[in-house]
Amino acid sequence: MSHSANSNSAQVRYADREKLARLYDIEVQRFVAAHPESAKAHAVAAGPMMNGVPMSWMAKWPGPHPVYVATAKGSRFTDVDGIEYVDFCLGDTGSMVGHSPDASVAAIAKQLAQGITFMLPTADATVAAATLAERFGLPKWQFTLTATDANRHIIRYARHVTGRRKILVHDFCYHGTVDETFANLDDAGNTVSRENNIGAPFDVAETTIVVPFNDLAAAEAAFATGEVAAALIEPAMTNIGIVLPEPGYLEGLRELATKYGVVLIHDETHTLSEGVGGMTARRALSPDAVVLGKTIGAGIPAGAFGMSQELTDRVLGNVHLEHIDVGGVGGTLAGNALSMAAVRATLTEVLTADAFVAMEALCDIFTADVQGILDKYNAPWQVSQLGCRAEYSFRPTAPLNGREAADADDFELQQFLHLHAINRGILMTPFHNMALMSPAHTLADVKRHTEHFEEAVAALFG
Ligand SMILES: Cc1ncc(COP(=O)(O)O)c(C=O)c1O
């Protein structure tokens, strides 16, 4: 189910900043008192690791340090202080199937004992590819270790077969650490480097054209330059809050891509939340390529891209076997036996159509509860839903594009809400206000969030 109507009405910034700072301080004190073991673990970790974390953005949690995980199973994890959390972050989709689902663990354990990587194919890959082909309606699949790599590779193929250089992306998109995608629109409508693009390797205006989401005229103008090899899009934006497509937008992009010979790529890494075949199948769309990653191997590194027969034929006609190992598409561990065993079991035994029905039904309740609380306290925020994924944003109506969504961002407000949640045994996705349901989530899990959310909203607006 997709919730809420689109409009471009402006955000209302939470006004009482003193109260917000006061409320946040209370939560920080509560967090510090409850997490002595995480604090110790963090202090030790600061020795050998920058910011005390194995990857930089793990430092971007509210409070003085992240919580350190001891164990996890299903919808929950326990930290090193013995506190149990309902996990709505789920590794930012890496664990959308729930932590360590039994069927995936069994297949992974079996393969671990039978050989991990060979640079030779295993039968699991065939089953995984056939499953994806059936679900997404694209006949040919390749596997990588991450969604980022899948995006990089399909972009290369698109450039190679079209002989064009540029990639079209949406303003405020995120597709992993793909250089071409770190681009924004400036106020004059020019494509410029995204703020804080670390060590930008080139001027993105040379490789990229940015357009607003839901703007077919802008897409057509970009395609009409004749320079665009591929449009790399999320069919609904999910990394700047949820931005849903207006009726006809995705179909219109398909028509334009065909008209101008542009390879249309749906990055469904997150929008897979709409069902086994993502938005592509659910909305009967027909991109030239689809990208997946994160959760398809239950968190064991795996990405994938699927291609239409036509695109596959064009690639095969332009890439020669003799040079295939040094062409810029690949990865020694890509398609390894362990990943493929994980993907096969996860797709066929965990991420089933029935599982999606249950996940979405729970998310309907999550979304309705959040909306009910916003209405009760007259909070000028909204909540959007995309299958088993929901997100609230600090503006009264659903955003129409990435800029509108970005303008509603409020870092301090988010920090308070996320820390308030952590202190009540709930983990939300960092960087925004997103919640995911796994097949293991229960009504009790959702209601725990509802309780925290009402308490937090009442404190802010009551
Ligand atoms: C839509 C989308 N595509 C690709 C990626 C990259 O995934 P990974 O970091 O696992 O390569 C992300 C990561 O958040 C994403 O949101």
CSV table of C-alpha atoms and ligand atoms in Angstrom, one decimal:
chain,number,residue,atom,x,y,z
A,1,MET,CA,0.0,0.0,0.0
A,2,SER,CA,1.2,3.5,-0.7
A,3,HIS,CA,0.0,6.2,1.6
A,4,SER,CA,-0.6,9.9,1.3
A,5,ALA,CA,-1.2,12.3,-1.6
A,6,ASN,CA,1.5,14.4,-3.2
A,7,SER,CA,1.6,18.2,-2.9
A,8,ASN,CA,4.3,20.8,-2.7
A,9,SER,CA,3.2,22.7,0.3
A,10,ALA,CA,6.1,24.0,2.4
A,11,GLN,CA,7.5,22.5,5.6
A,12,VAL,CA,6.9,23.9,9.0
A,13,ARG,CA,10.2,23.9,11.0
A,14,TYR,CA,9.8,22.7,14.6
A,15,ALA,CA,9.9,26.1,16.3
A,16,ASP,CA,10.7,25.5,20.0
A,17,ARG,CA,14.5,24.8,19.6
A,18,GLU,CA,15.2,25.3,23.3
A,19,LYS,CA,12.6,22.7,24.2
A,20,LEU,CA,14.1,20.4,21.6
A,21,ALA,CA,17.6,20.8,23.0
A,22,ARG,CA,16.3,20.2,26.5
A,23,LEU,CA,14.5,17.1,25.5
A,24,TYR,CA,17.6,15.8,23.7
A,25,ASP,CA,19.8,16.4,26.7
A,26,ILE,CA,17.4,14.3,28.9
A,27,GLU,CA,17.7,11.5,26.3
A,28,VAL,CA,21.5,11.7,26.2
A,29,GLN,CA,21.7,11.3,30.0
A,30,ARG,CA,19.3,8.4,29.9
A,31,PHE,CA,21.4,6.8,27.1
A,32,VAL,CA,24.7,7.3,29.0
A,33,ALA,CA,23.3,5.8,32.2
A,34,ALA,CA,22.0,2.7,30.4
A,35,HIS,CA,25.0,1.9,28.1
A,36,PRO,CA,28.2,1.6,30.1
A,37,GLU,CA,29.4,-1.4,28.2
A,38,SER,CA,28.8,0.2,24.8
A,39,ALA,CA,30.7,3.2,26.0
A,40,LYS,CA,33.6,1.0,27.0
A,41,ALA,CA,33.6,-0.8,23.7
A,42,HIS,CA,33.6,2.5,21.9
A,43,ALA,CA,36.5,3.9,23.9
A,44,VAL,CA,38.6,0.8,23.1
A,45,ALA,CA,37.5,0.9,19.4
A,46,ALA,CA,38.7,4.5,19.1
A,47,GLY,CA,42.3,3.1,19.4
A,48,PRO,CA,42.6,1.2,16.1
A,49,MET,CA,39.7,2.8,14.1
A,50,MET,CA,38.9,6.2,12.9
A,51,ASN,CA,35.9,7.5,14.9
A,52,GLY,CA,35.9,4.1,16.7
A,53,VAL,CA,33.9,2.4,13.9
A,54,PRO,CA,34.8,0.0,11.1
A,55,MET,CA,33.1,2.3,8.5
A,56,SER,CA,32.8,6.0,8.9
A,57,TRP,CA,29.1,6.4,8.7
A,58,MET,CA,28.5,4.0,11.6
A,59,ALA,CA,29.5,7.0,13.7
A,60,LYS,CA,26.4,8.9,12.7
A,61,TRP,CA,24.1,7.8,15.4
A,62,PRO,CA,22.5,10.0,18.0
A,63,GLY,CA,24.1,10.2,21.4
A,64,PRO,CA,27.8,10.0,22.3
A,65,HIS,CA,28.5,6.7,20.6
A,66,PRO,CA,26.7,3.8,18.8
A,67,VAL,CA,25.4,0.8,20.7
A,68,TYR,CA,27.5,-2.3,20.2
A,69,VAL,CA,25.6,-5.4,19.2
A,70,ALA,CA,26.0,-8.7,21.0
A,71,THR,CA,23.5,-10.9,19.2
A,72,ALA,CA,20.5,-10.7,16.8
A,73,LYS,CA,17.7,-12.9,15.6
A,74,GLY,CA,14.6,-12.1,13.7
A,75,SER,CA,13.2,-8.7,14.4
A,76,ARG,CA,15.4,-8.1,17.5
A,77,PHE,CA,18.9,-7.6,18.6
A,78,THR,CA,20.6,-7.4,22.0
A,79,ASP,CA,23.4,-4.9,22.8
A,80,VAL,CA,26.5,-5.5,25.0
A,81,ASP,CA,24.6,-3.9,27.9
A,82,GLY,CA,22.0,-6.7,27.7
A,83,ILE,CA,19.3,-4.3,26.3
A,84,GLU,CA,16.9,-5.8,23.7
A,85,TYR,CA,15.8,-3.7,20.7
A,86,VAL,CA,13.1,-4.1,18.1
A,87,ASP,CA,15.0,-3.4,14.9
A,88,PHE,CA,13.3,-1.3,12.3
A,89,CYS,CA,16.6,-0.3,10.7
A,90,LEU,CA,17.5,-3.9,9.8
A,91,GLY,CA,21.0,-2.9,8.6
A,92,ASP,CA,19.4,-0.2,6.3
A,93,THR,CA,17.8,-3.1,4.3
A,94,GLY,CA,20.7,-5.5,4.5
A,95,SER,CA,18.7,-7.5,7.0
A,96,MET,CA,15.2,-6.8,5.6
A,97,VAL,CA,14.6,-10.6,5.8
A,98,GLY,CA,15.1,-10.4,9.6
A,99,HIS,CA,18.3,-11.3,11.3
A,100,SER,CA,19.8,-14.7,10.5
A,101,PRO,CA,16.7,-16.4,9.1
A,102,ASP,CA,16.9,-20.1,9.6
A,103,ALA,CA,16.6,-21.2,6.0
A,104,SER,CA,19.4,-18.8,4.9
A,105,VAL,CA,21.6,-19.7,7.8
A,106,ALA,CA,21.3,-23.4,7.0
A,107,ALA,CA,22.2,-22.9,3.4
A,108,ILE,CA,25.1,-20.6,4.3
A,109,ALA,CA,26.5,-23.0,6.9
A,110,LYS,CA,26.3,-25.9,4.5
A,111,GLN,CA,28.1,-24.0,1.8
A,112,LEU,CA,30.7,-22.7,4.3
A,113,ALA,CA,31.8,-26.3,4.9
A,114,GLN,CA,31.8,-27.1,1.1
A,115,GLY,CA,33.9,-24.3,-0.3
A,116,ILE,CA,33.4,-20.6,-0.3
A,117,THR,CA,34.7,-19.2,-3.6
A,118,PHE,CA,36.0,-20.8,-6.8
A,119,MET,CA,35.7,-18.4,-9.8
A,120,LEU,CA,33.6,-21.3,-11.1
A,121,PRO,CA,29.8,-21.3,-11.2
A,122,THR,CA,27.6,-23.3,-8.9
A,123,ALA,CA,24.1,-24.5,-9.5
A,124,ASP,CA,22.7,-22.2,-6.8
A,125,ALA,CA,23.4,-19.2,-9.1
A,126,THR,CA,21.2,-20.7,-11.8
A,127,VAL,CA,18.3,-21.1,-9.4
A,128,ALA,CA,18.8,-17.6,-8.0
A,129,ALA,CA,18.9,-16.1,-11.5
A,130,ALA,CA,15.9,-18.0,-12.8
A,131,THR,CA,13.9,-16.9,-9.7
A,132,LEU,CA,14.8,-13.3,-10.3
A,133,ALA,CA,14.1,-13.6,-14.0
A,134,GLU,CA,10.6,-14.8,-13.2
A,135,ARG,CA,9.9,-12.2,-10.6
A,136,PHE,CA,11.2,-9.2,-12.5
A,137,GLY,CA,10.4,-10.2,-16.1
A,138,LEU,CA,14.0,-9.7,-17.2
A,139,PRO,CA,15.6,-12.8,-18.6
A,140,LYS,CA,19.4,-12.4,-17.9
A,141,TRP,CA,21.1,-11.9,-14.6
A,142,GLN,CA,24.6,-11.2,-13.3
A,143,PHE,CA,25.8,-11.2,-9.7
A,144,THR,CA,28.1,-8.8,-7.8
A,145,LEU,CA,29.0,-8.3,-4.1
A,146,THR,CA,27.0,-5.1,-3.6
A,147,ALA,CA,24.3,-3.0,-5.2
A,148,THR,CA,26.9,-0.3,-5.7
A,149,ASP,CA,28.9,-2.6,-7.9
A,150,ALA,CA,25.8,-3.7,-9.8
A,151,ASN,CA,25.0,-0.1,-10.5
A,152,ARG,CA,28.6,0.6,-11.6
A,153,HIS,CA,28.6,-2.4,-14.0
A,154,ILE,CA,25.2,-1.7,-15.6
A,155,ILE,CA,26.2,1.9,-16.2
A,156,ARG,CA,29.4,0.7,-17.9
A,157,TYR,CA,27.4,-1.6,-20.2
A,158,ALA,CA,24.9,1.2,-21.0
A,159,ARG,CA,27.8,3.5,-22.0
A,160,HIS,CA,29.5,0.8,-23.9
A,161,VAL,CA,26.5,-0.2,-26.0
A,162,THR,CA,25.1,3.4,-26.6
A,163,GLY,CA,28.5,5.1,-27.1
A,164,ARG,CA,27.2,7.9,-24.9
A,165,ARG,CA,28.7,9.3,-21.9
A,166,LYS,CA,26.2,10.7,-19.5
A,167,ILE,CA,23.9,9.2,-16.8
A,168,LEU,CA,20.6,10.8,-15.8
A,169,VAL,CA,19.8,10.7,-12.1
A,170,HIS,CA,17.3,12.3,-9.8
A,171,ASP,CA,18.1,15.2,-7.6
A,172,PHE,CA,19.0,13.9,-4.1
A,173,CYS,CA,19.3,10.3,-5.3
A,174,TYR,CA,21.5,7.8,-3.6
A,175,HIS,CA,22.7,4.7,-5.5
A,176,GLY,CA,25.7,3.7,-3.4
A,177,THR,CA,29.2,5.0,-3.9
A,178,VAL,CA,28.9,5.5,-7.6
A,179,ASP,CA,30.9,8.5,-8.6
A,180,GLU,CA,28.5,9.7,-11.3
A,181,THR,CA,25.6,9.9,-8.9
A,182,PHE,CA,27.1,12.4,-6.4
A,183,ALA,CA,25.4,15.3,-8.2
A,184,ASN,CA,22.6,17.8,-7.4
A,185,LEU,CA,20.8,20.6,-9.1
A,186,ASP,CA,21.8,24.1,-8.1
A,187,ASP,CA,19.3,26.9,-7.8
A,188,ALA,CA,19.8,27.8,-11.5
A,189,GLY,CA,19.1,24.2,-12.6
A,190,ASN,CA,22.7,23.2,-13.3
A,191,THR,CA,24.2,19.8,-12.5
A,192,VAL,CA,26.8,20.3,-9.8
A,193,SER,CA,28.7,18.2,-7.3
A,194,ARG,CA,26.8,17.1,-4.3
A,195,GLU,CA,27.9,18.9,-1.2
A,196,ASN,CA,30.6,17.1,0.7
A,197,ASN,CA,31.4,14.8,-2.3
A,198,ILE,CA,34.6,13.5,-0.8
A,199,GLY,CA,37.6,13.7,-3.1
A,200,ALA,CA,35.4,14.2,-6.2
A,201,PRO,CA,37.2,12.4,-9.0
A,202,PHE,CA,35.9,14.6,-11.8
A,203,ASP,CA,33.4,17.4,-12.6
A,204,VAL,CA,30.1,15.6,-12.4
A,205,ALA,CA,28.7,17.9,-15.1
A,206,GLU,CA,30.8,15.9,-17.5
A,207,THR,CA,29.2,12.6,-16.7
A,208,THR,CA,25.8,13.4,-15.2
A,209,ILE,CA,22.5,15.2,-15.8
A,210,VAL,CA,20.4,15.7,-12.8
A,211,VAL,CA,16.6,16.1,-13.0
A,212,PRO,CA,13.9,16.5,-10.3
A,213,PHE,CA,11.9,13.4,-9.6
A,214,ASN,CA,8.4,13.5,-11.1
A,215,ASP,CA,9.4,15.9,-13.8
A,216,LEU,CA,9.0,14.4,-17.2
A,217,ALA,CA,9.7,17.6,-19.1
A,218,ALA,CA,13.1,17.9,-17.4
A,219,ALA,CA,13.8,14.2,-18.3
A,220,GLU,CA,12.9,14.8,-21.9
A,221,ALA,CA,15.1,17.9,-22.2
A,222,ALA,CA,18.0,15.8,-20.8
A,223,PHE,CA,17.4,12.9,-23.1
A,224,ALA,CA,17.0,15.3,-26.1
A,225,THR,CA,20.7,16.3,-25.7
A,226,GLY,CA,21.5,12.9,-27.2
A,227,GLU,CA,24.2,12.5,-24.6
A,228,VAL,CA,22.4,10.2,-22.1
A,229,ALA,CA,23.4,6.6,-22.1
A,230,ALA,CA,21.3,5.5,-19.1
A,231,ALA,CA,18.7,6.8,-16.6
A,232,LEU,CA,19.6,5.3,-13.2
A,233,ILE,CA,16.5,5.7,-11.0
A,234,GLU,CA,14.8,4.4,-8.0
A,235,PRO,CA,11.2,4.0,-9.0
A,236,ALA,CA,10.4,5.7,-5.7
A,237,MET,CA,13.0,7.7,-4.0
A,238,THR,CA,13.9,6.2,-0.6
A,239,ASN,CA,17.1,7.8,0.5
A,240,ILE,CA,15.8,11.3,1.2
A,241,GLY,CA,12.7,10.1,2.8
A,242,ILE,CA,10.2,8.4,0.6
A,243,VAL,CA,9.2,10.3,-2.5
A,244,LEU,CA,6.5,8.4,-4.4
A,245,PRO,CA,6.0,8.6,-8.2
A,246,GLU,CA,3.1,10.7,-9.5
A,247,PRO,CA,0.6,8.7,-11.6
A,248,GLY,CA,2.2,8.2,-15.1
A,249,TYR,CA,5.7,9.3,-14.2
A,250,LEU,CA,7.4,6.0,-14.4
A,251,GLU,CA,5.4,5.0,-17.6
A,252,GLY,CA,6.3,8.3,-19.1
A,253,LEU,CA,10.0,7.8,-18.4
A,254,ARG,CA,9.8,4.4,-20.1
A,255,GLU,CA,8.3,6.0,-23.2
A,256,LEU,CA,10.9,8.7,-23.3
A,257,ALA,CA,13.8,6.3,-22.7
A,258,THR,CA,12.6,4.3,-25.7
A,259,LYS,CA,12.1,7.3,-27.8
A,260,TYR,CA,15.6,8.6,-27.2
A,261,GLY,CA,17.4,5.3,-27.0
A,262,VAL,CA,18.3,5.6,-23.3
A,263,VAL,CA,18.9,2.5,-21.2
A,264,LEU,CA,16.4,2.6,-18.3
A,265,ILE,CA,17.7,1.1,-15.1
A,266,HIS,CA,15.5,0.6,-12.0
A,267,ASP,CA,17.6,0.5,-8.9
A,268,GLU,CA,15.3,-1.6,-6.7
A,269,THR,CA,17.7,-2.2,-3.9
A,270,HIS,CA,15.3,-0.5,-1.5
A,271,THR,CA,12.0,-0.5,-3.4
A,272,LEU,CA,12.1,-4.2,-3.3
A,273,SER,CA,9.9,-3.4,-0.3
A,274,GLU,CA,6.9,-3.5,-2.6
A,275,GLY,CA,7.1,-7.2,-3.3
A,276,VAL,CA,9.0,-10.1,-4.7
A,277,GLY,CA,9.4,-8.3,-8.0
A,278,GLY,CA,9.8,-4.8,-6.5
A,279,MET,CA,7.9,-1.9,-8.0
A,280,THR,CA,8.8,-3.2,-11.4
A,281,ALA,CA,6.5,-6.2,-11.2
A,282,ARG,CA,3.9,-4.7,-8.9
A,283,ARG,CA,3.3,-1.8,-11.2
A,284,ALA,CA,3.8,-3.7,-14.4
A,285,LEU,CA,6.8,-1.6,-15.5
A,286,SER,CA,9.4,-2.6,-18.1
A,287,PRO,CA,12.8,-1.2,-17.5
A,288,ASP,CA,15.8,-2.4,-19.5
A,289,ALA,CA,17.6,-3.4,-16.4
A,290,VAL,CA,17.0,-3.8,-12.6
A,291,VAL,CA,19.6,-3.6,-9.8
A,292,LEU,CA,19.3,-5.4,-6.5
A,293,GLY,CA,21.5,-5.9,-3.4
A,294,LYS,CA,21.6,-5.7,0.3
A,295,THR,CA,19.1,-8.2,1.5
A,296,ILE,CA,19.0,-10.8,-1.3
A,297,GLY,CA,21.6,-12.9,0.5
A,298,ALA,CA,20.2,-12.2,4.0
A,299,GLY,CA,23.2,-9.9,4.5
A,300,ILE,CA,25.9,-12.1,3.1
A,301,PRO,CA,27.4,-9.7,0.5
A,302,ALA,CA,25.5,-10.0,-2.8
A,303,GLY,CA,24.2,-7.7,-5.5
A,304,ALA,CA,22.6,-8.5,-8.8
A,305,PHE,CA,21.6,-6.9,-12.1
A,306,GLY,CA,19.1,-8.2,-14.6
A,307,MET,CA,18.9,-7.2,-18.2
A,308,SER,CA,16.4,-7.5,-21.0
A,309,GLN,CA,17.2,-9.8,-23.9
A,310,GLU,CA,17.8,-6.9,-26.2
A,311,LEU,CA,20.2,-5.2,-23.8
A,312,THR,CA,22.0,-8.6,-23.2
A,313,ASP,CA,22.4,-9.1,-27.0
A,314,ARG,CA,23.8,-5.6,-27.4
A,315,VAL,CA,26.3,-6.3,-24.6
A,316,LEU,CA,27.3,-9.6,-25.9
A,317,GLY,CA,27.8,-8.2,-29.4
A,318,ASN,CA,30.2,-5.5,-28.0
A,319,VAL,CA,32.3,-7.3,-25.3
A,320,HIS,CA,34.9,-9.9,-26.4
A,321,LEU,CA,35.7,-12.9,-24.3
A,322,GLU,CA,39.4,-12.5,-24.6
A,323,HIS,CA,39.3,-9.1,-22.8
A,324,ILE,CA,36.4,-9.8,-20.4
A,325,ASP,CA,38.6,-9.9,-17.3
A,326,VAL,CA,40.0,-6.4,-17.7
A,327,GLY,CA,37.0,-4.5,-19.0
A,328,GLY,CA,36.0,-2.8,-15.8
A,329,VAL,CA,33.1,-5.2,-15.1
A,330,GLY,CA,33.8,-7.9,-12.5
A,331,GLY,CA,35.2,-8.6,-9.1
A,332,THR,CA,37.1,-11.7,-7.9
A,333,LEU,CA,34.6,-12.6,-5.3
A,334,ALA,CA,31.5,-11.7,-7.3
A,335,GLY,CA,29.1,-14.6,-7.7
A,336,ASN,CA,31.0,-16.7,-5.2
A,337,ALA,CA,29.5,-19.9,-4.0
A,338,LEU,CA,28.7,-18.7,-0.5
A,339,SER,CA,26.8,-15.6,-1.7
A,340,MET,CA,24.9,-17.7,-4.3
A,341,ALA,CA,23.9,-20.3,-1.7
A,342,ALA,CA,22.7,-17.4,0.5
A,343,VAL,CA,20.8,-15.7,-2.3
A,344,ARG,CA,19.1,-18.9,-3.5
A,345,ALA,CA,17.9,-19.9,0.0
A,346,THR,CA,16.9,-16.3,0.9
A,347,LEU,CA,14.9,-15.7,-2.3
A,348,THR,CA,13.1,-19.0,-2.5
A,349,GLU,CA,12.6,-19.7,1.2
A,350,VAL,CA,12.5,-16.4,3.1
A,351,LEU,CA,11.6,-13.5,0.7
A,352,THR,CA,8.5,-15.2,-0.6
A,353,ALA,CA,5.2,-13.6,-1.8
A,354,ASP,CA,3.5,-14.7,1.4
A,355,ALA,CA,6.2,-13.1,3.5
A,356,PHE,CA,5.7,-9.8,1.7
A,357,VAL,CA,1.9,-9.9,2.3
A,358,ALA,CA,2.5,-10.2,6.0
A,359,MET,CA,5.3,-7.6,6.1
A,360,GLU,CA,3.1,-5.1,4.3
A,361,ALA,CA,0.1,-5.7,6.5
A,362,LEU,CA,2.2,-4.9,9.5
A,363,CYS,CA,3.6,-1.8,7.8
A,364,ASP,CA,0.0,-0.7,7.1
A,365,ILE,CA,-0.6,-0.7,10.9
A,366,PHE,CA,2.7,1.0,11.6
A,367,THR,CA,1.8,3.8,9.1
A,368,ALA,CA,-1.8,4.2,10.3
A,369,ASP,CA,-0.6,4.4,14.0
A,370,VAL,CA,2.0,7.1,13.1
A,371,GLN,CA,-0.6,9.1,11.1
A,372,GLY,CA,-3.1,8.7,13.9
A,373,ILE,CA,-0.6,10.2,16.4
A,374,LEU,CA,0.3,13.0,14.0
A,375,ASP,CA,-3.3,13.9,13.7
A,376,LYS,CA,-4.0,13.6,17.4
A,377,TYR,CA,-1.3,16.1,18.3
A,378,ASN,CA,-1.7,18.3,15.2
A,379,ALA,CA,2.0,17.6,14.3
A,380,PRO,CA,2.6,19.1,10.8
A,381,TRP,CA,4.4,16.0,9.6
A,382,GLN,CA,3.4,13.2,7.2
A,383,VAL,CA,4.1,9.5,6.7
A,384,SER,CA,4.6,7.7,3.4
A,385,GLN,CA,4.6,3.9,2.8
A,386,LEU,CA,6.1,1.7,0.1
A,387,GLY,CA,5.1,-1.9,0.8
A,388,CYS,CA,6.9,-2.9,4.0
A,389,ARG,CA,8.8,0.3,4.3
A,390,ALA,CA,7.5,3.5,5.9
A,391,GLU,CA,8.9,6.8,6.6
A,392,TYR,CA,7.7,10.0,8.3
A,393,SER,CA,9.0,13.4,7.3
A,394,PHE,CA,8.9,16.8,8.9
A,395,ARG,CA,6.5,18.5,6.5
A,396,PRO,CA,2.7,18.4,6.3
A,397,THR,CA,2.3,16.8,2.9
A,398,ALA,CA,4.2,14.2,0.9
A,399,PRO,CA,7.2,15.6,-1.0
A,400,LEU,CA,7.0,15.7,-4.8
A,401,ASN,CA,10.7,15.5,-5.4
A,402,GLY,CA,14.1,15.2,-3.6
A,403,ARG,CA,14.5,19.0,-3.1
A,404,GLU,CA,11.2,19.2,-1.2
A,405,ALA,CA,12.1,16.2,0.9
A,406,ALA,CA,15.6,17.6,1.6
A,407,ASP,CA,14.2,21.0,2.7
A,408,ALA,CA,12.1,19.2,5.4
A,409,ASP,CA,15.3,17.7,6.9
A,410,ASP,CA,15.9,18.7,10.6
A,411,PHE,CA,19.0,17.0,12.0
A,412,GLU,CA,18.4,17.9,15.6
A,413,LEU,CA,14.8,16.8,15.6
A,414,GLN,CA,15.8,13.5,14.0
A,415,GLN,CA,18.6,13.0,16.6
A,416,PHE,CA,16.1,13.5,19.4
A,417,LEU,CA,13.5,11.1,17.9
A,418,HIS,CA,16.1,8.4,17.2
A,419,LEU,CA,17.7,8.6,20.6
A,420,HIS,CA,14.2,8.6,22.2
A,421,ALA,CA,13.5,5.5,20.3
A,422,ILE,CA,16.8,3.8,21.2
A,423,ASN,CA,16.2,4.6,24.9
A,424,ARG,CA,12.9,2.7,24.6
A,425,GLY,CA,14.4,-0.3,22.8
A,426,ILE,CA,13.7,0.7,19.2
A,427,LEU,CA,16.2,1.2,16.4
A,428,MET,CA,15.1,3.4,13.5
A,429,THR,CA,17.3,3.8,10.3
A,430,PRO,CA,19.8,6.5,10.8
A,431,PHE,CA,20.0,9.5,8.4
A,432,HIS,CA,16.2,9.6,8.1
A,433,ASN,CA,13.0,8.3,9.7
A,434,MET,CA,12.5,5.0,8.0
A,435,ALA,CA,11.1,1.8,9.4
A,436,LEU,CA,11.2,-1.6,7.7
A,437,MET,CA,9.2,-4.7,8.5
A,438,SER,CA,10.8,-8.1,8.2
A,439,PRO,CA,9.0,-11.4,8.0
A,440,ALA,CA,9.9,-11.9,11.7
A,441,HIS,CA,8.3,-8.6,12.9
A,442,THR,CA,5.1,-8.9,15.0
A,443,LEU,CA,2.3,-6.7,16.0
A,444,ALA,CA,3.9,-6.3,19.4
A,445,ASP,CA,7.0,-4.9,17.7
A,446,VAL,CA,5.0,-2.3,15.9
A,447,LYS,CA,3.0,-1.3,19.0
A,448,ARG,CA,6.3,-0.8,20.9
A,449,HIS,CA,7.1,1.8,18.2
A,450,THR,CA,3.7,3.3,18.4
A,451,GLU,CA,4.1,3.8,22.2
A,452,HIS,CA,7.5,5.5,21.9
A,453,PHE,CA,6.3,7.7,19.0
A,454,GLU,CA,3.3,9.0,20.8
A,455,GLU,CA,5.4,9.8,23.9
A,456,ALA,CA,7.9,11.7,21.7
A,457,VAL,CA,5.3,13.6,19.7
A,458,ALA,CA,3.4,14.5,22.9
A,459,ALA,CA,6.6,15.8,24.4
A,460,LEU,CA,7.2,18.0,21.4
A,461,PHE,CA,3.7,19.1,20.6
A,462,GLY,CA,1.6,18.3,23.7
B,1,LIG,C1,18.9,2.6,-3.9
B,1,LIG,C2,20.3,2.2,-3.5
B,1,LIG,N1,21.1,1.6,-4.4
B,1,LIG,C3,22.3,1.2,-4.1
B,1,LIG,C4,22.8,1.3,-2.8
B,1,LIG,C5,24.1,0.7,-2.5
B,1,LIG,O1,24.1,-0.4,-1.7
B,1,LIG,P1,25.5,-0.9,-1.1
B,1,LIG,O2,26.0,0.1,-0.2
B,1,LIG,O3,25.1,-2.2,-0.4
B,1,LIG,O4,26.4,-1.1,-2.3
B,1,LIG,C6,22.0,1.8,-1.8
B,1,LIG,C7,22.5,2.0,-0.5
B,1,LIG,O5,21.9,2.5,0.4
B,1,LIG,C8,20.7,2.3,-2.2
B,1,LIG,O6,19.9,2.9,-1.3
